[in-house]
CSV table of C-alpha atoms and ligand atoms in Angstrom, one decimal:
chain,number,residue,atom,x,y,z
F,30,UNK,CA,110.6,113.3,103.1
F,31,UNK,CA,112.6,110.4,104.3
F,32,UNK,CA,111.2,107.9,101.8
F,33,UNK,CA,108.4,107.9,99.3
F,34,UNK,CA,106.4,105.8,97.0
F,35,UNK,CA,107.9,105.3,93.5
F,36,UNK,CA,104.6,104.6,91.9
F,37,UNK,CA,102.6,101.6,90.9
F,38,UNK,CA,101.6,99.9,87.7
F,39,UNK,CA,98.3,101.3,86.4
F,40,UNK,CA,95.6,99.3,84.8
F,41,UNK,CA,92.3,100.8,84.1
F,42,UNK,CA,92.6,102.1,87.6
F,43,UNK,CA,94.7,105.0,88.5
F,44,UNK,CA,96.7,105.8,91.6
F,45,UNK,CA,95.8,109.3,92.8
F,46,UNK,CA,97.7,111.2,95.5
F,47,UNK,CA,95.9,113.5,98.0
F,48,UNK,CA,98.4,115.6,99.9
F,49,UNK,CA,97.9,118.0,102.7
F,50,UNK,CA,100.1,119.9,105.1
F,51,UNK,CA,99.9,118.3,108.6
F,52,UNK,CA,102.1,118.0,111.7
F,53,UNK,CA,104.6,120.6,110.4
F,54,UNK,CA,105.3,118.6,107.2
F,55,UNK,CA,103.5,117.0,104.3
F,56,UNK,CA,101.1,114.1,104.7
F,57,UNK,CA,99.0,112.3,102.2
F,58,UNK,CA,97.4,109.2,100.9
F,59,UNK,CA,97.5,107.4,97.5
F,60,UNK,CA,94.4,105.7,96.6
F,61,UNK,CA,93.6,103.3,93.7
F,62,UNK,CA,90.5,104.5,91.9
F,63,UNK,CA,88.8,104.9,88.5
F,64,UNK,CA,87.3,108.1,89.7
F,65,UNK,CA,89.4,110.7,91.7
F,66,UNK,CA,86.2,112.6,92.7
F,67,UNK,CA,84.6,109.5,94.3
F,68,UNK,CA,87.8,108.6,96.1
F,69,UNK,CA,88.2,112.1,97.5
F,70,UNK,CA,85.8,111.4,100.4
F,71,UNK,CA,88.1,108.6,101.4
F,72,UNK,CA,91.2,110.8,101.2
F,73,UNK,CA,89.4,113.5,103.3
F,74,UNK,CA,88.7,110.9,106.0
F,75,UNK,CA,92.3,110.0,106.1
F,76,UNK,CA,93.3,113.8,106.2
F,77,UNK,CA,90.8,114.2,109.1
F,78,UNK,CA,92.6,111.6,111.0
F,79,UNK,CA,95.9,113.5,110.5
F,80,UNK,CA,94.2,116.7,111.7
F,81,UNK,CA,92.8,115.1,114.8
F,82,UNK,CA,96.3,113.7,115.8
F,83,UNK,CA,98.0,117.0,114.9
F,84,UNK,CA,95.5,119.0,117.1
F,85,UNK,CA,96.0,116.5,120.0
F,86,UNK,CA,99.8,115.9,119.9
F,87,UNK,CA,101.5,118.9,118.2
F,88,UNK,CA,104.5,120.1,120.2
F,89,UNK,CA,104.5,123.4,118.3
F,90,UNK,CA,101.3,125.0,119.6
F,91,UNK,CA,100.0,126.0,123.0
F,92,UNK,CA,96.5,124.6,122.2
F,93,UNK,CA,97.2,120.9,121.8
F,94,UNK,CA,96.3,118.3,124.5
F,95,UNK,CA,100.1,117.6,124.9
F,96,UNK,CA,100.7,121.3,125.6
F,97,UNK,CA,97.8,121.3,128.1
F,98,UNK,CA,99.3,118.2,129.8
F,99,UNK,CA,102.7,120.0,130.1
F,100,UNK,CA,101.0,122.9,131.8
F,101,UNK,CA,98.6,120.9,134.0
F,102,UNK,CA,100.3,117.5,135.0
F,103,UNK,CA,102.0,119.1,137.9
F,104,UNK,CA,101.5,119.2,140.9
F,105,UNK,CA,98.3,117.2,140.5
F,106,UNK,CA,97.4,114.5,138.1
F,107,UNK,CA,95.3,115.4,135.1
F,108,UNK,CA,93.1,113.2,132.8
F,109,UNK,CA,94.6,112.2,129.5
F,110,UNK,CA,92.7,112.2,126.2
F,111,UNK,CA,92.2,108.5,124.9
F,112,UNK,CA,94.5,108.7,121.7
F,113,UNK,CA,97.2,110.5,123.7
F,114,UNK,CA,96.9,107.9,126.5
F,115,UNK,CA,97.4,105.1,123.8
F,116,UNK,CA,100.4,106.8,122.3
F,117,UNK,CA,101.9,107.4,125.7
F,118,UNK,CA,101.4,103.8,126.7
F,119,UNK,CA,103.3,102.6,123.6
F,120,UNK,CA,105.9,105.3,124.0
F,121,UNK,CA,106.7,104.3,127.6
F,122,UNK,CA,106.8,100.5,126.6
F,123,UNK,CA,109.2,101.3,123.7
F,124,UNK,CA,111.1,103.5,126.1
F,125,UNK,CA,111.7,100.4,128.5
F,126,UNK,CA,112.3,98.1,125.5
F,127,UNK,CA,114.9,100.3,124.1
F,128,UNK,CA,116.8,100.6,127.5
F,129,UNK,CA,115.8,104.3,127.6
F,130,UNK,CA,116.9,105.4,124.2
F,131,UNK,CA,113.3,106.4,123.4
F,132,UNK,CA,112.2,108.9,126.1
F,133,UNK,CA,109.3,111.3,125.6
F,134,UNK,CA,110.6,113.4,128.6
F,135,UNK,CA,113.5,114.6,126.5
F,136,UNK,CA,111.5,117.7,125.6
F,137,UNK,CA,113.4,120.3,127.7
F,138,UNK,CA,116.6,119.3,126.0
F,139,UNK,CA,115.0,119.3,122.5
F,140,UNK,CA,113.7,122.8,123.3
F,141,UNK,CA,117.1,123.9,124.5
F,142,UNK,CA,118.6,123.0,121.2
F,143,UNK,CA,115.9,125.1,119.5
F,144,UNK,CA,114.1,122.2,117.8
F,145,UNK,CA,110.7,123.1,119.1
F,146,UNK,CA,110.1,126.5,117.6
F,147,UNK,CA,112.7,129.3,117.4
F,148,UNK,CA,116.0,128.9,115.5
F,149,UNK,CA,118.0,125.8,116.2
F,150,UNK,CA,121.4,126.6,117.8
F,151,UNK,CA,124.1,125.0,120.0
F,152,UNK,CA,123.1,125.8,123.6
F,153,UNK,CA,125.5,126.5,126.3
F,154,UNK,CA,126.6,123.5,128.5
F,155,UNK,CA,124.7,125.2,131.4
F,156,UNK,CA,121.5,125.4,129.4
F,157,UNK,CA,121.7,121.8,128.5
F,158,UNK,CA,122.5,120.8,132.0
F,159,UNK,CA,119.5,122.8,133.4
F,160,UNK,CA,117.2,121.1,130.8
F,161,UNK,CA,118.6,117.7,131.3
F,162,UNK,CA,117.9,117.7,135.0
F,163,UNK,CA,114.2,117.2,134.1
F,164,UNK,CA,114.6,114.3,131.8
F,165,UNK,CA,113.7,110.7,132.7
F,166,UNK,CA,110.6,108.6,132.3
F,167,UNK,CA,110.8,107.9,136.1
F,168,UNK,CA,109.6,111.5,136.5
F,169,UNK,CA,106.2,110.5,135.0
F,170,UNK,CA,103.4,108.9,136.9
F,171,UNK,CA,101.2,107.6,134.2
F,172,UNK,CA,98.1,105.5,135.3
F,173,UNK,CA,97.0,103.9,132.1
F,174,UNK,CA,93.9,102.2,133.6
F,175,UNK,CA,92.6,105.5,134.9
F,176,UNK,CA,94.1,107.5,132.0
F,177,UNK,CA,95.7,110.0,134.3
F,178,UNK,CA,99.1,111.7,134.2
F,179,UNK,CA,101.2,113.4,136.8
F,180,UNK,CA,104.8,114.8,136.7
F,181,UNK,CA,106.8,114.1,139.8
F,182,UNK,CA,108.5,117.5,139.8
F,183,UNK,CA,108.1,120.9,138.2
F,184,UNK,CA,109.9,121.4,134.9
F,185,UNK,CA,109.0,118.0,133.4
F,186,UNK,CA,107.5,118.0,129.9
F,187,UNK,CA,106.7,115.4,127.3
F,188,UNK,CA,107.3,115.5,123.5
F,189,UNK,CA,105.5,112.9,121.3
F,190,UNK,CA,107.4,114.2,118.1
F,191,UNK,CA,109.2,110.9,117.8
F,192,UNK,CA,106.0,108.8,117.7
F,193,UNK,CA,102.9,110.9,116.8
F,194,UNK,CA,103.5,110.9,113.0
F,195,UNK,CA,103.4,107.1,113.0
F,196,UNK,CA,100.2,107.2,115.1
F,197,UNK,CA,98.6,109.6,112.7
F,198,UNK,CA,99.5,107.2,109.8
F,199,UNK,CA,97.9,104.3,111.8
F,200,UNK,CA,94.8,106.4,112.5
F,201,UNK,CA,94.4,107.3,108.8
F,202,UNK,CA,95.0,103.7,107.7
F,203,UNK,CA,92.5,102.4,110.2
F,204,UNK,CA,89.9,104.9,108.9
F,205,UNK,CA,90.5,103.7,105.4
F,206,UNK,CA,90.2,100.1,106.4
F,207,UNK,CA,86.9,100.9,108.2
F,208,UNK,CA,85.7,102.4,105.0
F,209,UNK,CA,86.4,99.2,103.1
F,210,UNK,CA,89.4,100.4,101.1
F,211,UNK,CA,91.5,97.4,100.2
F,212,UNK,CA,94.5,99.2,98.8
F,213,UNK,CA,96.2,102.5,99.8
F,214,UNK,CA,99.4,104.0,100.7
F,215,UNK,CA,99.4,106.4,103.8
F,216,UNK,CA,102.4,108.7,104.2
F,217,UNK,CA,103.3,111.4,106.7
F,218,UNK,CA,106.9,112.6,106.0
F,219,UNK,CA,108.3,109.1,105.3
F,220,UNK,CA,106.2,107.4,108.0
F,221,UNK,CA,104.1,105.0,105.8
F,222,UNK,CA,101.7,102.2,106.0
F,223,UNK,CA,101.0,100.1,102.9
F,224,UNK,CA,97.5,98.8,102.8
F,225,UNK,CA,97.0,95.8,100.4
F,226,UNK,CA,98.7,96.3,97.0
F,227,UNK,CA,98.1,98.3,93.9
F,228,UNK,CA,96.2,96.2,91.3
F,229,UNK,CA,98.6,93.9,89.3
F,230,UNK,CA,101.6,94.7,91.6
F,231,UNK,CA,103.2,92.6,94.4
F,232,UNK,CA,102.9,95.5,96.7
F,233,UNK,CA,103.6,99.3,97.1
F,234,UNK,CA,107.1,100.2,96.0
F,235,UNK,CA,109.0,102.5,98.4
F,236,UNK,CA,112.3,104.4,97.9
F,237,UNK,CA,114.6,104.7,100.8
F,238,UNK,CA,116.1,108.2,100.8
F,239,UNK,CA,119.8,108.7,100.4
F,240,UNK,CA,120.8,110.5,103.7
F,241,UNK,CA,123.3,112.6,101.8
F,242,UNK,CA,120.9,113.5,98.9
F,243,UNK,CA,123.3,112.3,96.2
F,244,UNK,CA,120.3,110.6,94.6
F,245,UNK,CA,116.6,110.7,95.4
F,246,UNK,CA,116.6,107.2,96.9
F,247,UNK,CA,119.4,104.5,97.1
F,248,UNK,CA,117.2,101.5,97.5
F,249,UNK,CA,113.7,100.1,96.9
F,250,UNK,CA,111.5,97.8,98.9
F,251,UNK,CA,108.1,96.5,98.2
F,252,UNK,CA,105.5,96.7,101.1
F,253,UNK,CA,102.2,95.1,101.7
F,254,UNK,CA,100.2,95.3,104.9
F,255,UNK,CA,103.1,96.7,106.9
F,256,UNK,CA,104.7,100.0,107.8
F,257,UNK,CA,108.0,101.8,107.4
F,258,UNK,CA,109.7,104.8,109.0
F,259,UNK,CA,113.0,106.5,108.4
F,260,UNK,CA,114.8,108.7,110.8
F,261,UNK,CA,117.8,110.8,109.9
F,262,UNK,CA,119.7,114.0,110.5
F,263,UNK,CA,118.9,115.5,107.2
F,264,UNK,CA,115.6,117.2,107.9
F,265,UNK,CA,116.3,119.2,111.1
F,266,UNK,CA,119.9,119.9,112.2
F,267,UNK,CA,122.1,122.6,113.5
F,268,UNK,CA,125.4,123.1,111.7
F,269,UNK,CA,128.2,124.6,113.8
F,270,UNK,CA,132.0,124.5,113.7
F,271,UNK,CA,131.9,121.9,110.9
F,272,UNK,CA,129.7,119.6,113.0
F,273,UNK,CA,126.1,118.9,112.5
F,274,UNK,CA,123.7,118.2,115.3
F,275,UNK,CA,120.5,116.4,114.7
F,276,UNK,CA,117.2,116.8,116.4
F,277,UNK,CA,117.2,113.3,117.9
F,278,UNK,CA,118.6,113.6,121.4
F,279,UNK,CA,120.2,110.8,123.4
F,280,UNK,CA,118.3,110.9,126.7
F,281,UNK,CA,121.2,109.4,128.5
F,282,UNK,CA,123.6,112.2,127.7
F,283,UNK,CA,121.4,115.2,126.7
F,284,UNK,CA,123.4,115.5,123.5
F,285,UNK,CA,122.3,114.9,119.9
F,286,UNK,CA,122.7,111.2,119.0
F,287,UNK,CA,125.6,110.3,116.9
F,288,UNK,CA,127.0,107.4,114.9
F,289,UNK,CA,124.2,106.6,112.4
F,290,UNK,CA,123.2,108.8,109.5
F,291,UNK,CA,119.9,107.1,108.8
F,292,UNK,CA,117.6,104.4,110.2
F,293,UNK,CA,114.8,102.8,108.5
F,294,UNK,CA,112.4,100.4,110.4
F,295,UNK,CA,109.8,98.1,109.2
F,296,UNK,CA,107.0,97.1,111.5
F,297,UNK,CA,103.4,96.1,111.4
F,298,UNK,CA,102.2,99.5,112.8
F,299,UNK,CA,103.5,102.9,111.8
F,300,UNK,CA,103.6,104.0,115.4
F,301,UNK,CA,106.1,101.2,116.3
F,302,UNK,CA,108.2,101.9,113.1
F,303,UNK,CA,108.4,105.6,114.0
F,304,UNK,CA,109.4,105.2,117.6
F,305,UNK,CA,111.8,102.4,116.9
F,306,UNK,CA,113.4,104.4,114.2
F,307,UNK,CA,114.1,107.2,116.7
F,308,UNK,CA,115.3,104.6,119.3
F,309,UNK,CA,117.6,102.8,117.1
F,310,UNK,CA,119.0,106.1,115.9
F,311,UNK,CA,119.8,107.0,119.6
F,312,UNK,CA,121.3,103.5,120.3
F,313,UNK,CA,124.0,103.9,117.6
F,314,UNK,CA,125.2,101.3,115.1
F,315,UNK,CA,126.3,98.4,117.4
F,316,UNK,CA,123.5,98.5,119.9
F,317,UNK,CA,120.9,99.2,117.2
F,318,UNK,CA,121.9,96.1,115.3
F,319,UNK,CA,121.8,94.0,118.5
F,320,UNK,CA,118.3,95.4,119.4
F,321,UNK,CA,116.9,95.0,115.9
F,322,UNK,CA,118.2,91.4,115.7
F,323,UNK,CA,116.8,90.6,119.1
F,324,UNK,CA,113.2,91.7,118.3
F,325,UNK,CA,111.2,90.0,115.6
F,326,UNK,CA,108.5,92.7,115.5
F,327,UNK,CA,110.8,95.1,113.7
F,328,UNK,CA,113.4,94.8,110.9
F,329,UNK,CA,116.0,97.6,110.3
F,330,UNK,CA,118.2,99.2,107.7
F,331,UNK,CA,121.0,101.2,109.1
F,332,UNK,CA,123.3,103.6,107.3
F,333,UNK,CA,126.7,104.4,108.8
F,334,UNK,CA,129.2,106.9,107.4
F,335,UNK,CA,132.1,105.5,105.6
F,336,UNK,CA,135.4,106.5,104.1
F,337,UNK,CA,135.9,108.1,100.6
F,338,UNK,CA,132.2,108.9,100.2
F,339,UNK,CA,131.2,105.3,100.4
F,340,UNK,CA,128.7,104.7,103.3
F,341,UNK,CA,127.7,101.3,104.8
F,342,UNK,CA,124.1,100.0,104.5
F,343,UNK,CA,123.5,97.5,107.2
F,344,UNK,CA,120.4,95.3,106.3
F,345,UNK,CA,118.9,92.9,108.7
F,346,UNK,CA,119.0,89.4,107.3
F,347,UNK,CA,115.2,88.6,107.2
F,348,UNK,CA,114.7,91.6,104.8
F,349,UNK,CA,118.0,91.5,102.9
F,350,UNK,CA,116.5,89.8,99.9
F,351,UNK,CA,113.8,92.4,99.6
F,352,UNK,CA,116.0,95.5,99.5
F,353,UNK,CA,117.1,96.3,96.0
F,354,UNK,CA,119.9,98.9,95.6
F,355,UNK,CA,119.2,101.2,92.7
F,356,UNK,CA,121.8,101.1,89.8
F,357,UNK,CA,124.0,104.1,90.7
F,358,UNK,CA,124.0,103.3,94.4
F,359,UNK,CA,127.0,101.1,94.3
F,360,UNK,CA,129.3,104.1,94.0
F,361,UNK,CA,128.2,105.5,97.3
F,362,UNK,CA,127.1,102.5,99.3
F,363,UNK,CA,128.2,99.1,100.2
F,364,UNK,CA,125.8,96.6,101.7
F,365,UNK,CA,126.4,94.3,104.6
F,366,UNK,CA,123.8,92.1,106.4
F,367,UNK,CA,123.5,91.5,110.1
K,417,ADP,P1,111.1,113.1,112.3
K,417,ADP,O1,110.3,114.0,113.2
K,417,ADP,O2,112.1,113.9,111.5
K,417,ADP,O3,110.3,112.1,111.5
K,417,ADP,P2,111.8,111.2,114.4
K,417,ADP,O4,110.6,110.4,114.3
K,417,ADP,O5,113.1,110.6,114.7
K,417,ADP,O6,112.1,112.2,113.2
K,417,ADP,O7,111.4,112.2,115.6
K,417,ADP,C1,112.4,113.2,116.1
K,417,ADP,C2,111.5,114.0,117.2
K,417,ADP,O8,111.3,113.2,118.3
K,417,ADP,C3,112.3,115.2,117.7
K,417,ADP,O9,112.0,116.4,116.9
K,417,ADP,C4,111.9,115.3,119.0
K,417,ADP,O10,110.6,116.0,119.1
K,417,ADP,C5,111.6,113.9,119.5
K,417,ADP,N1,112.7,113.2,120.1
K,417,ADP,C6,114.0,113.6,120.0
K,417,ADP,N2,114.8,112.7,120.7
K,417,ADP,C7,114.0,111.8,121.2
K,417,ADP,C8,114.2,110.6,122.0
K,417,ADP,N3,115.4,110.2,122.3
K,417,ADP,N4,113.1,109.8,122.4
K,417,ADP,C9,111.9,110.3,122.0
K,417,ADP,N5,111.6,111.4,121.3
K,417,ADP,C10,112.6,112.0,120.9
K,418,MG,MG1,110.3,108.6,115.2
């Protein structure tokens, strides 16, 4: 996981974690309750939300709605299920707002690198070029009002892997809110929404993962009624000839994005945090700082590799006071604000 809750102060109430496997990773919800059996019904409602989103948006199965769209959106338009239409609308908007860094049509290239089933491997230049030919959001014809999608050419495919986990977290958090739950932490692989706060605490304390795993987390943040996501190279990558290639692809070059080793984004909704995390990772250090500064709906923490084992943590000014480095982190990180 990219980041995780550190724990909360307990009073008479306890914080109980309910985990499940979902979306090819681990998802869960932390609830505050005197009785873990009673709270289990709420946890199952959150897990059901994960399951629904997984069944619709998985890029690993042939049975998801996304897999069906990839088979049926060419040559004629096909209706799009409501949740998928919502995610696609946001994905395309963030695609435009990120100057094309976030692009759901990157699927053929992600597949060529072996990140969608099979064993990740460095593909030949000709394989990348063949896949890259079908990349570009201009190849999608999405009618949001009618909820219909058409691909403009054969070979186009979409991949919601950079945004669907965030949407699953939002869906679970919404279901908890509708059940009247004032306080919870929802987490799918480091995509998290903090609902309210644990009793007696200022918020949910979150650890931000060290991208090089020298310590479990290098900094802490306290969250309440907001979301966080971390994107990095450390979960899925190919190592070859001394280089490592991550599963985030630059849709402008067809090559794995380079420059940053980790991106953490704070936003109101987990879907935005997730997609912007991927987008900023693609943009690279300078453009990511510019973009994050220019938008007030997101705040970013970027890690760039440094010399002699000391990396740089770039914290956006509005959240700089909230980020607390852990004791040992000074040996491996220096902090700069932007
Ligand atoms: P993780 O899945 O580890 O949480 P991300 O949220 O960054 O990480 O999503 C990475 C996934 O997003 C990839 O596995 C791929 O499915 C998809 N993806 C890769 N590059 C892009 C891109 N430029 N735009 C949109 N989605 C992407
Ligand atoms: Mg993402």
